[in-house]
Amino acid sequence: QVQLVESGGGLQQPGGSLRLSCVASGHTISRSVMGWYRQVPGEEREFVASITWSGAVTSYADSVKGRFTISRENAKNTVYLQMNNLKLEDTAAYHCEVRLNPPADVPGSWLLRWFRDGPDYWGPGTQVTVSS
């Protein structure tokens, strides 16, 4: 029903920047919660960031606060992750995810916790490698 395709990954030196994009098809994302996770082979999947449908409320993992910024452009069915001041530990496959049909009349902070309880779809990922 929903396909997510990430792009923008690549190789950067520590301190560099990358901008990841995720385009959704098959479903509009205007009433969804979207976010990013990352995973290193052999390690557990790690939450990175999430954003409400309006973009008014965001959430970040402590490890990326102040360095990464999540945003979305609903008219283009796209969510972005701007990554600045990259560190070696940012190396991972980055996956965008979406959870559809959010409950109504709840605070944005609650929606972001609801998102982490079980996204509905995820993309194949884009590789980010940070190396000297």
mmCIF file of C-alpha atoms in Angstrom:
data_model
loop_
_atom_site.group_PDB
_atom_site.id
_atom_site.type_symbol
_atom_site.label_atom_id
_atom_site.label_comp_id
_atom_site.label_asym_id
_atom_site.label_seq_id
_atom_site.Cartn_x
_atom_site.Cartn_y
_atom_site.Cartn_z
ATOM 1 C CA GLN A 1 0.000 0.000 0.000
ATOM 2 C CA VAL A 2 2.768 2.426 0.919
ATOM 3 C CA GLN A 3 6.231 2.436 -0.551
ATOM 4 C CA LEU A 4 9.051 4.475 0.939
ATOM 5 C CA VAL A 5 12.267 5.186 -0.918
ATOM 6 C CA GLU A 6 15.185 6.880 0.796
ATOM 7 C CA SER A 7 18.029 8.712 -0.881
ATOM 8 C CA GLY A 8 20.879 11.031 -0.047
ATOM 9 C CA GLY A 9 23.207 8.702 1.786
ATOM 10 C CA GLY A 10 26.876 8.492 1.073
ATOM 11 C CA LEU A 11 30.355 8.884 2.465
ATOM 12 C CA GLN A 12 31.304 11.862 4.603
ATOM 13 C CA GLN A 13 34.187 12.774 6.853
ATOM 14 C CA PRO A 14 33.555 13.550 10.516
ATOM 15 C CA GLY A 15 32.030 17.007 10.798
ATOM 16 C CA GLY A 16 30.443 16.795 7.375
ATOM 17 C CA SER A 17 26.779 17.001 6.423
ATOM 18 C CA LEU A 18 24.235 14.969 4.513
ATOM 19 C CA ARG A 19 20.588 15.523 3.693
ATOM 20 C CA LEU A 20 18.446 12.414 3.465
ATOM 21 C CA SER A 21 15.127 12.347 1.648
ATOM 22 C CA CYS A 22 12.305 9.849 1.776
ATOM 23 C CA VAL A 23 9.548 9.871 -0.814
ATOM 24 C CA ALA A 24 6.322 8.033 -0.109
ATOM 25 C CA SER A 25 4.025 6.653 -2.766
ATOM 26 C CA GLY A 26 0.706 4.889 -2.645
ATOM 27 C CA HIS A 27 -0.563 7.010 0.214
ATOM 28 C CA THR A 28 -0.414 10.664 1.145
ATOM 29 C CA ILE A 29 1.366 11.434 4.390
ATOM 30 C CA SER A 30 -0.531 14.534 5.419
ATOM 31 C CA ARG A 31 -2.156 12.775 8.388
ATOM 32 C CA SER A 32 0.668 10.455 9.315
ATOM 33 C CA VAL A 33 3.554 10.452 11.739
ATOM 34 C CA MET A 34 6.901 9.849 10.088
ATOM 35 C CA GLY A 35 10.380 9.293 11.335
ATOM 36 C CA TRP A 36 13.828 7.858 10.857
ATOM 37 C CA TYR A 37 15.569 4.852 12.335
ATOM 38 C CA ARG A 38 19.077 3.603 11.770
ATOM 39 C CA GLN A 39 20.681 0.209 12.088
ATOM 40 C CA VAL A 40 24.167 -1.231 12.042
ATOM 41 C CA PRO A 41 24.483 -4.924 11.114
ATOM 42 C CA GLY A 42 24.506 -7.035 14.243
ATOM 43 C CA GLU A 43 23.141 -4.241 16.415
ATOM 44 C CA GLU A 44 19.674 -3.206 17.490
ATOM 45 C CA ARG A 45 17.633 -0.771 15.465
ATOM 46 C CA GLU A 46 17.925 2.755 16.865
ATOM 47 C CA PHE A 47 15.359 5.518 16.820
ATOM 48 C CA VAL A 48 16.649 8.768 15.337
ATOM 49 C CA ALA A 49 13.842 11.292 14.897
ATOM 50 C CA SER A 50 10.117 11.671 14.272
ATOM 51 C CA ILE A 51 7.704 14.395 13.238
ATOM 52 C CA THR A 52 3.951 14.950 13.410
ATOM 53 C CA TRP A 53 1.844 15.471 10.304
ATOM 54 C CA SER A 54 1.881 19.243 10.699
ATOM 55 C CA GLY A 55 5.579 19.396 11.468
ATOM 56 C CA ALA A 56 4.829 21.343 14.631
ATOM 57 C CA VAL A 57 6.245 18.751 17.016
ATOM 58 C CA THR A 58 9.427 16.744 16.624
ATOM 59 C CA SER A 59 11.393 14.273 18.680
ATOM 60 C CA TYR A 60 15.051 13.286 18.559
ATOM 61 C CA ALA A 61 17.274 10.679 20.067
ATOM 62 C CA ASP A 62 19.690 12.142 22.579
ATOM 63 C CA SER A 63 22.597 11.062 20.413
ATOM 64 C CA VAL A 64 21.547 13.340 17.532
ATOM 65 C CA LYS A 65 19.988 16.331 19.290
ATOM 66 C CA GLY A 66 21.451 19.588 18.084
ATOM 67 C CA ARG A 67 22.956 17.946 15.014
ATOM 68 C CA PHE A 68 20.049 16.425 13.061
ATOM 69 C CA THR A 69 16.848 18.124 11.916
ATOM 70 C CA ILE A 70 13.766 16.334 10.651
ATOM 71 C CA SER A 71 11.264 18.077 8.405
ATOM 72 C CA ARG A 72 8.534 17.177 5.972
ATOM 73 C CA GLU A 73 6.888 18.549 2.859
ATOM 74 C CA ASN A 74 3.481 16.962 2.647
ATOM 75 C CA ALA A 75 2.698 18.308 -0.825
ATOM 76 C CA LYS A 76 5.611 16.224 -2.110
ATOM 77 C CA ASN A 77 4.998 13.246 0.174
ATOM 78 C CA THR A 78 8.532 13.694 1.411
ATOM 79 C CA VAL A 79 10.297 13.698 4.748
ATOM 80 C CA TYR A 80 13.858 14.916 5.209
ATOM 81 C CA LEU A 81 16.658 14.406 7.657
ATOM 82 C CA GLN A 82 19.347 17.060 7.671
ATOM 83 C CA MET A 83 22.436 15.656 9.346
ATOM 84 C CA ASN A 84 25.153 18.078 10.403
ATOM 85 C CA ASN A 85 28.386 17.594 12.306
ATOM 86 C CA LEU A 86 28.446 13.914 11.471
ATOM 87 C CA LYS A 87 30.271 11.552 13.784
ATOM 88 C CA LEU A 88 31.769 8.128 13.230
ATOM 89 C CA GLU A 89 28.985 6.568 15.280
ATOM 90 C CA ASP A 90 26.401 7.931 12.821
ATOM 91 C CA THR A 91 27.465 5.275 10.333
ATOM 92 C CA ALA A 92 24.429 3.090 9.664
ATOM 93 C CA ALA A 93 21.664 2.254 7.247
ATOM 94 C CA TYR A 94 18.987 4.907 7.650
ATOM 95 C CA HIS A 95 15.359 3.921 7.153
ATOM 96 C CA CYS A 96 12.363 6.208 7.040
ATOM 97 C CA GLU A 97 9.164 4.917 8.546
ATOM 98 C CA VAL A 98 5.521 5.948 8.644
ATOM 99 C CA ARG A 99 2.592 5.208 10.885
ATOM 100 C CA LEU A 100 -0.822 5.908 9.442
ATOM 101 C CA ASN A 101 -4.190 6.799 10.939
ATOM 102 C CA PRO A 102 -3.131 8.634 14.072
ATOM 103 C CA PRO A 103 -5.705 9.117 16.808
ATOM 104 C CA ALA A 104 -7.510 12.429 16.910
ATOM 105 C CA ASP A 105 -7.440 15.068 19.619
ATOM 106 C CA VAL A 106 -4.212 14.042 21.298
ATOM 107 C CA PRO A 107 -1.083 16.118 21.949
ATOM 108 C CA GLY A 108 1.731 15.973 19.462
ATOM 109 C CA SER A 109 4.074 14.558 22.071
ATOM 110 C CA TRP A 110 1.708 11.629 22.550
ATOM 111 C CA LEU A 111 1.616 11.024 18.785
ATOM 112 C CA LEU A 112 5.385 10.751 18.685
ATOM 113 C CA ARG A 113 5.354 8.115 21.419
ATOM 114 C CA TRP A 114 2.546 6.335 19.563
ATOM 115 C CA PHE A 115 4.723 6.325 16.433
ATOM 116 C CA ARG A 116 7.530 4.514 18.216
ATOM 117 C CA ASP A 117 5.127 1.835 19.359
ATOM 118 C CA GLY A 118 4.910 0.403 15.851
ATOM 119 C CA PRO A 119 5.391 2.094 12.475
ATOM 120 C CA ASP A 120 3.294 0.626 9.674
ATOM 121 C CA TYR A 121 5.786 0.839 6.809
ATOM 122 C CA TRP A 122 9.487 1.338 6.291
ATOM 123 C CA GLY A 123 11.796 1.824 3.378
ATOM 124 C CA PRO A 124 14.787 -0.214 2.204
ATOM 125 C CA GLY A 125 17.203 2.332 3.619
ATOM 126 C CA THR A 126 20.092 4.465 2.484
ATOM 127 C CA GLN A 127 23.618 3.931 3.731
ATOM 128 C CA VAL A 128 25.444 6.671 5.587
ATOM 129 C CA THR A 129 29.133 6.139 6.193
ATOM 130 C CA VAL A 130 31.248 8.533 8.231
ATOM 131 C CA SER A 131 34.948 7.867 7.995
ATOM 132 C CA SER A 132 38.193 9.805 8.205
#
